[in-house]
Amino acid sequence: NLLSMDALFGNSQQEPAPQVKQKDILKEGYIEKQSRYMKTWRKRWVILTKTHMLTFKENNGDWSTPTEVIPINNCCTVKSADDELNIKNTFKVLVQDRTFYFMAGDNSDKEAWIGALGKAMIKTSVLIDDAMDGVYM
């Protein structure tokens, strides 16, 4: 059943993969992502835009089939996970009811990802505030 596979891997109709344009990319690179169920670390090409964090199996220029689509406007927290996981260079992204764990190659890369995500999250919340005419979420 194709539908259940799509739903399982997050390619369901609710969150279609956004069109990635080079000018929209805030940060990109290979980092490890912890898988949802098996908790194994998998190398992923990650692209951060103003609106989404997208993960891909490889960097081949085909951005139409991300393994994960994380809407930045749903992110509430991004912070180090070194102490929690007892693994160096890890950070977590909290999105509504899910927590995503990532592992960077070194501490400076980890800090750069946390910084870039934090900036993207701030921009998104400001956009929402402008659209809502000063109503805060």
JSON list of C-alpha atoms in Angstrom, two decimals:
[
{"chain": "A", "resi": 1, "resn": "ASN", "atom": "CA", "xyz": [0.00, 0.00, 0.00]},
{"chain": "A", "resi": 2, "resn": "LEU", "atom": "CA", "xyz": [1.69, 3.15, -1.25]},
{"chain": "A", "resi": 3, "resn": "LEU", "atom": "CA", "xyz": [-0.29, 5.54, 0.91]},
{"chain": "A", "resi": 4, "resn": "SER", "atom": "CA", "xyz": [0.84, 4.02, 4.19]},
{"chain": "A", "resi": 5, "resn": "MET", "atom": "CA", "xyz": [4.49, 4.07, 3.04]},
{"chain": "A", "resi": 6, "resn": "ASP", "atom": "CA", "xyz": [4.17, 7.76, 2.16]},
{"chain": "A", "resi": 7, "resn": "ALA", "atom": "CA", "xyz": [2.54, 8.49, 5.49]},
{"chain": "A", "resi": 8, "resn": "LEU", "atom": "CA", "xyz": [5.25, 6.55, 7.31]},
{"chain": "A", "resi": 9, "resn": "PHE", "atom": "CA", "xyz": [8.10, 8.40, 5.66]},
{"chain": "A", "resi": 10, "resn": "GLY", "atom": "CA", "xyz": [6.57, 11.84, 5.90]},
{"chain": "A", "resi": 11, "resn": "ASN", "atom": "CA", "xyz": [5.87, 12.31, 2.19]},
{"chain": "A", "resi": 12, "resn": "SER", "atom": "CA", "xyz": [2.15, 12.55, 2.82]},
{"chain": "A", "resi": 13, "resn": "GLN", "atom": "CA", "xyz": [0.10, 15.30, 1.21]},
{"chain": "A", "resi": 14, "resn": "GLN", "atom": "CA", "xyz": [-0.07, 17.51, 4.32]},
{"chain": "A", "resi": 15, "resn": "GLU", "atom": "CA", "xyz": [3.49, 18.75, 4.06]},
{"chain": "A", "resi": 16, "resn": "PRO", "atom": "CA", "xyz": [4.63, 18.77, 0.43]},
{"chain": "A", "resi": 17, "resn": "ALA", "atom": "CA", "xyz": [8.33, 19.28, -0.20]},
{"chain": "A", "resi": 18, "resn": "PRO", "atom": "CA", "xyz": [8.85, 23.00, -0.78]},
{"chain": "A", "resi": 19, "resn": "GLN", "atom": "CA", "xyz": [10.65, 24.17, -3.90]},
{"chain": "A", "resi": 20, "resn": "VAL", "atom": "CA", "xyz": [14.27, 24.76, -2.92]},
{"chain": "A", "resi": 21, "resn": "LYS", "atom": "CA", "xyz": [15.93, 27.67, -4.69]},
{"chain": "A", "resi": 22, "resn": "GLN", "atom": "CA", "xyz": [19.65, 28.34, -4.27]},
{"chain": "A", "resi": 23, "resn": "LYS", "atom": "CA", "xyz": [18.99, 31.92, -3.11]},
{"chain": "A", "resi": 24, "resn": "ASP", "atom": "CA", "xyz": [16.72, 30.69, -0.28]},
{"chain": "A", "resi": 25, "resn": "ILE", "atom": "CA", "xyz": [19.36, 28.41, 1.27]},
{"chain": "A", "resi": 26, "resn": "LEU", "atom": "CA", "xyz": [20.64, 29.79, 4.59]},
{"chain": "A", "resi": 27, "resn": "LYS", "atom": "CA", "xyz": [22.88, 26.81, 5.40]},
{"chain": "A", "resi": 28, "resn": "GLU", "atom": "CA", "xyz": [23.55, 23.40, 3.91]},
{"chain": "A", "resi": 29, "resn": "GLY", "atom": "CA", "xyz": [25.86, 20.49, 4.53]},
{"chain": "A", "resi": 30, "resn": "TYR", "atom": "CA", "xyz": [26.24, 16.91, 5.66]},
{"chain": "A", "resi": 31, "resn": "ILE", "atom": "CA", "xyz": [25.30, 16.20, 9.27]},
{"chain": "A", "resi": 32, "resn": "GLU", "atom": "CA", "xyz": [24.11, 13.04, 10.98]},
{"chain": "A", "resi": 33, "resn": "LYS", "atom": "CA", "xyz": [20.45, 12.69, 11.90]},
{"chain": "A", "resi": 34, "resn": "GLN", "atom": "CA", "xyz": [19.16, 10.18, 14.40]},
{"chain": "A", "resi": 35, "resn": "SER", "atom": "CA", "xyz": [16.48, 7.97, 12.89]},
{"chain": "A", "resi": 36, "resn": "ARG", "atom": "CA", "xyz": [13.04, 8.15, 14.44]},
{"chain": "A", "resi": 37, "resn": "TYR", "atom": "CA", "xyz": [12.50, 4.52, 15.44]},
{"chain": "A", "resi": 38, "resn": "MET", "atom": "CA", "xyz": [15.82, 2.70, 15.30]},
{"chain": "A", "resi": 39, "resn": "LYS", "atom": "CA", "xyz": [17.76, 5.60, 16.87]},
{"chain": "A", "resi": 40, "resn": "THR", "atom": "CA", "xyz": [20.66, 4.97, 14.52]},
{"chain": "A", "resi": 41, "resn": "TRP", "atom": "CA", "xyz": [22.70, 7.87, 13.14]},
{"chain": "A", "resi": 42, "resn": "ARG", "atom": "CA", "xyz": [22.44, 8.41, 9.40]},
{"chain": "A", "resi": 43, "resn": "LYS", "atom": "CA", "xyz": [24.43, 10.85, 7.31]},
{"chain": "A", "resi": 44, "resn": "ARG", "atom": "CA", "xyz": [22.09, 13.33, 5.64]},
{"chain": "A", "resi": 45, "resn": "TRP", "atom": "CA", "xyz": [22.53, 16.33, 3.37]},
{"chain": "A", "resi": 46, "resn": "VAL", "atom": "CA", "xyz": [20.61, 19.02, 5.23]},
{"chain": "A", "resi": 47, "resn": "ILE", "atom": "CA", "xyz": [19.32, 22.23, 3.70]},
{"chain": "A", "resi": 48, "resn": "LEU", "atom": "CA", "xyz": [18.02, 25.08, 5.83]},
{"chain": "A", "resi": 49, "resn": "THR", "atom": "CA", "xyz": [15.84, 27.70, 4.15]},
{"chain": "A", "resi": 50, "resn": "LYS", "atom": "CA", "xyz": [13.85, 30.54, 5.71]},
{"chain": "A", "resi": 51, "resn": "THR", "atom": "CA", "xyz": [10.84, 28.24, 5.98]},
{"chain": "A", "resi": 52, "resn": "HIS", "atom": "CA", "xyz": [12.06, 24.63, 6.24]},
{"chain": "A", "resi": 53, "resn": "MET", "atom": "CA", "xyz": [14.81, 22.31, 7.33]},
{"chain": "A", "resi": 54, "resn": "LEU", "atom": "CA", "xyz": [15.02, 19.51, 4.76]},
{"chain": "A", "resi": 55, "resn": "THR", "atom": "CA", "xyz": [17.06, 16.31, 4.90]},
{"chain": "A", "resi": 56, "resn": "PHE", "atom": "CA", "xyz": [18.17, 14.25, 1.92]},
{"chain": "A", "resi": 57, "resn": "LYS", "atom": "CA", "xyz": [19.99, 10.94, 1.52]},
{"chain": "A", "resi": 58, "resn": "GLU", "atom": "CA", "xyz": [22.58, 12.62, -0.68]},
{"chain": "A", "resi": 59, "resn": "ASN", "atom": "CA", "xyz": [23.57, 15.92, -2.24]},
{"chain": "A", "resi": 60, "resn": "ASN", "atom": "CA", "xyz": [22.72, 15.22, -5.87]},
{"chain": "A", "resi": 61, "resn": "GLY", "atom": "CA", "xyz": [20.84, 18.41, -6.73]},
{"chain": "A", "resi": 62, "resn": "ASP", "atom": "CA", "xyz": [17.45, 16.67, -6.63]},
{"chain": "A", "resi": 63, "resn": "TRP", "atom": "CA", "xyz": [15.52, 18.44, -3.89]},
{"chain": "A", "resi": 64, "resn": "SER", "atom": "CA", "xyz": [12.14, 16.90, -4.70]},
{"chain": "A", "resi": 65, "resn": "THR", "atom": "CA", "xyz": [12.35, 13.91, -2.36]},
{"chain": "A", "resi": 66, "resn": "PRO", "atom": "CA", "xyz": [13.48, 14.94, 1.12]},
{"chain": "A", "resi": 67, "resn": "THR", "atom": "CA", "xyz": [13.66, 12.23, 3.80]},
{"chain": "A", "resi": 68, "resn": "GLU", "atom": "CA", "xyz": [12.39, 14.80, 6.31]},
{"chain": "A", "resi": 69, "resn": "VAL", "atom": "CA", "xyz": [10.51, 18.09, 5.96]},
{"chain": "A", "resi": 70, "resn": "ILE", "atom": "CA", "xyz": [10.66, 20.20, 9.13]},
{"chain": "A", "resi": 71, "resn": "PRO", "atom": "CA", "xyz": [8.67, 23.44, 8.92]},
{"chain": "A", "resi": 72, "resn": "ILE", "atom": "CA", "xyz": [10.65, 26.14, 10.73]},
{"chain": "A", "resi": 73, "resn": "ASN", "atom": "CA", "xyz": [7.49, 27.96, 11.84]},
{"chain": "A", "resi": 74, "resn": "ASN", "atom": "CA", "xyz": [6.64, 24.84, 13.89]},
{"chain": "A", "resi": 75, "resn": "CYS", "atom": "CA", "xyz": [10.04, 24.80, 15.61]},
{"chain": "A", "resi": 76, "resn": "CYS", "atom": "CA", "xyz": [9.95, 26.03, 19.12]},
{"chain": "A", "resi": 77, "resn": "THR", "atom": "CA", "xyz": [13.44, 25.18, 20.37]},
{"chain": "A", "resi": 78, "resn": "VAL", "atom": "CA", "xyz": [16.89, 24.39, 19.08]},
{"chain": "A", "resi": 79, "resn": "LYS", "atom": "CA", "xyz": [19.65, 23.59, 21.56]},
{"chain": "A", "resi": 80, "resn": "SER", "atom": "CA", "xyz": [22.67, 21.45, 22.34]},
{"chain": "A", "resi": 81, "resn": "ALA", "atom": "CA", "xyz": [21.96, 17.80, 23.16]},
{"chain": "A", "resi": 82, "resn": "ASP", "atom": "CA", "xyz": [25.52, 16.85, 24.21]},
{"chain": "A", "resi": 83, "resn": "ASP", "atom": "CA", "xyz": [24.61, 16.36, 27.88]},
{"chain": "A", "resi": 84, "resn": "GLU", "atom": "CA", "xyz": [21.29, 14.66, 27.20]},
{"chain": "A", "resi": 85, "resn": "LEU", "atom": "CA", "xyz": [22.68, 12.13, 24.70]},
{"chain": "A", "resi": 86, "resn": "ASN", "atom": "CA", "xyz": [26.21, 12.05, 26.11]},
{"chain": "A", "resi": 87, "resn": "ILE", "atom": "CA", "xyz": [27.49, 12.48, 22.55]},
{"chain": "A", "resi": 88, "resn": "LYS", "atom": "CA", "xyz": [29.64, 15.43, 21.45]},
{"chain": "A", "resi": 89, "resn": "ASN", "atom": "CA", "xyz": [28.49, 17.91, 18.78]},
{"chain": "A", "resi": 90, "resn": "THR", "atom": "CA", "xyz": [24.80, 16.97, 18.97]},
{"chain": "A", "resi": 91, "resn": "PHE", "atom": "CA", "xyz": [21.82, 19.30, 18.97]},
{"chain": "A", "resi": 92, "resn": "LYS", "atom": "CA", "xyz": [18.09, 18.90, 18.99]},
{"chain": "A", "resi": 93, "resn": "VAL", "atom": "CA", "xyz": [15.23, 20.63, 17.21]},
{"chain": "A", "resi": 94, "resn": "LEU", "atom": "CA", "xyz": [11.86, 20.51, 18.94]},
{"chain": "A", "resi": 95, "resn": "VAL", "atom": "CA", "xyz": [8.90, 20.67, 16.59]},
{"chain": "A", "resi": 96, "resn": "GLN", "atom": "CA", "xyz": [5.42, 20.46, 18.10]},
{"chain": "A", "resi": 97, "resn": "ASP", "atom": "CA", "xyz": [5.26, 16.86, 19.34]},
{"chain": "A", "resi": 98, "resn": "ARG", "atom": "CA", "xyz": [8.56, 15.63, 17.87]},
{"chain": "A", "resi": 99, "resn": "THR", "atom": "CA", "xyz": [12.22, 16.04, 18.71]},
{"chain": "A", "resi": 100, "resn": "PHE", "atom": "CA", "xyz": [14.83, 15.67, 15.98]},
{"chain": "A", "resi": 101, "resn": "TYR", "atom": "CA", "xyz": [18.44, 14.93, 16.95]},
{"chain": "A", "resi": 102, "resn": "PHE", "atom": "CA", "xyz": [21.39, 15.91, 14.77]},
{"chain": "A", "resi": 103, "resn": "MET", "atom": "CA", "xyz": [25.14, 15.41, 15.09]},
{"chain": "A", "resi": 104, "resn": "ALA", "atom": "CA", "xyz": [27.56, 17.82, 13.44]},
{"chain": "A", "resi": 105, "resn": "GLY", "atom": "CA", "xyz": [31.12, 17.01, 12.42]},
{"chain": "A", "resi": 106, "resn": "ASP", "atom": "CA", "xyz": [32.63, 19.30, 15.06]},
{"chain": "A", "resi": 107, "resn": "ASN", "atom": "CA", "xyz": [31.66, 21.87, 17.65]},
{"chain": "A", "resi": 108, "resn": "SER", "atom": "CA", "xyz": [31.97, 24.92, 15.37]},
{"chain": "A", "resi": 109, "resn": "ASP", "atom": "CA", "xyz": [29.68, 23.28, 12.79]},
{"chain": "A", "resi": 110, "resn": "LYS", "atom": "CA", "xyz": [27.20, 22.41, 15.54]},
{"chain": "A", "resi": 111, "resn": "GLU", "atom": "CA", "xyz": [27.20, 26.01, 16.78]},
{"chain": "A", "resi": 112, "resn": "ALA", "atom": "CA", "xyz": [26.77, 27.27, 13.20]},
{"chain": "A", "resi": 113, "resn": "TRP", "atom": "CA", "xyz": [23.69, 25.05, 12.70]},
{"chain": "A", "resi": 114, "resn": "ILE", "atom": "CA", "xyz": [22.17, 26.13, 16.02]},
{"chain": "A", "resi": 115, "resn": "GLY", "atom": "CA", "xyz": [22.81, 29.78, 15.13]},
{"chain": "A", "resi": 116, "resn": "ALA", "atom": "CA", "xyz": [21.36, 29.48, 11.63]},
{"chain": "A", "resi": 117, "resn": "LEU", "atom": "CA", "xyz": [18.27, 27.64, 12.91]},
{"chain": "A", "resi": 118, "resn": "GLY", "atom": "CA", "xyz": [17.78, 30.21, 15.66]},
{"chain": "A", "resi": 119, "resn": "LYS", "atom": "CA", "xyz": [17.95, 33.04, 13.11]},
{"chain": "A", "resi": 120, "resn": "ALA", "atom": "CA", "xyz": [15.49, 31.29, 10.77]},
{"chain": "A", "resi": 121, "resn": "MET", "atom": "CA", "xyz": [13.08, 30.72, 13.67]},
{"chain": "A", "resi": 122, "resn": "ILE", "atom": "CA", "xyz": [13.21, 34.39, 14.67]},
{"chain": "A", "resi": 123, "resn": "LYS", "atom": "CA", "xyz": [12.56, 35.55, 11.09]},
{"chain": "A", "resi": 124, "resn": "THR", "atom": "CA", "xyz": [9.54, 33.25, 10.83]},
{"chain": "A", "resi": 125, "resn": "SER", "atom": "CA", "xyz": [8.00, 34.44, 14.09]},
{"chain": "A", "resi": 126, "resn": "VAL", "atom": "CA", "xyz": [8.45, 38.05, 13.01]},
{"chain": "A", "resi": 127, "resn": "LEU", "atom": "CA", "xyz": [6.72, 37.30, 9.71]},
{"chain": "A", "resi": 128, "resn": "ILE", "atom": "CA", "xyz": [3.79, 35.77, 11.56]},
{"chain": "A", "resi": 129, "resn": "ASP", "atom": "CA", "xyz": [3.55, 38.80, 13.86]},
{"chain": "A", "resi": 130, "resn": "ASP", "atom": "CA", "xyz": [3.53, 41.18, 10.90]},
{"chain": "A", "resi": 131, "resn": "ALA", "atom": "CA", "xyz": [0.82, 39.16, 9.18]},
{"chain": "A", "resi": 132, "resn": "MET", "atom": "CA", "xyz": [-1.29, 39.06, 12.33]},
{"chain": "A", "resi": 133, "resn": "ASP", "atom": "CA", "xyz": [-0.98, 42.83, 12.82]},
{"chain": "A", "resi": 134, "resn": "GLY", "atom": "CA", "xyz": [0.71, 42.65, 16.20]},
{"chain": "A", "resi": 135, "resn": "VAL", "atom": "CA", "xyz": [-1.14, 39.61, 17.54]},
{"chain": "A", "resi": 136, "resn": "TYR", "atom": "CA", "xyz": [1.37, 37.36, 19.26]},
{"chain": "A", "resi": 137, "resn": "MET", "atom": "CA", "xyz": [1.15, 33.59, 19.08]}
]
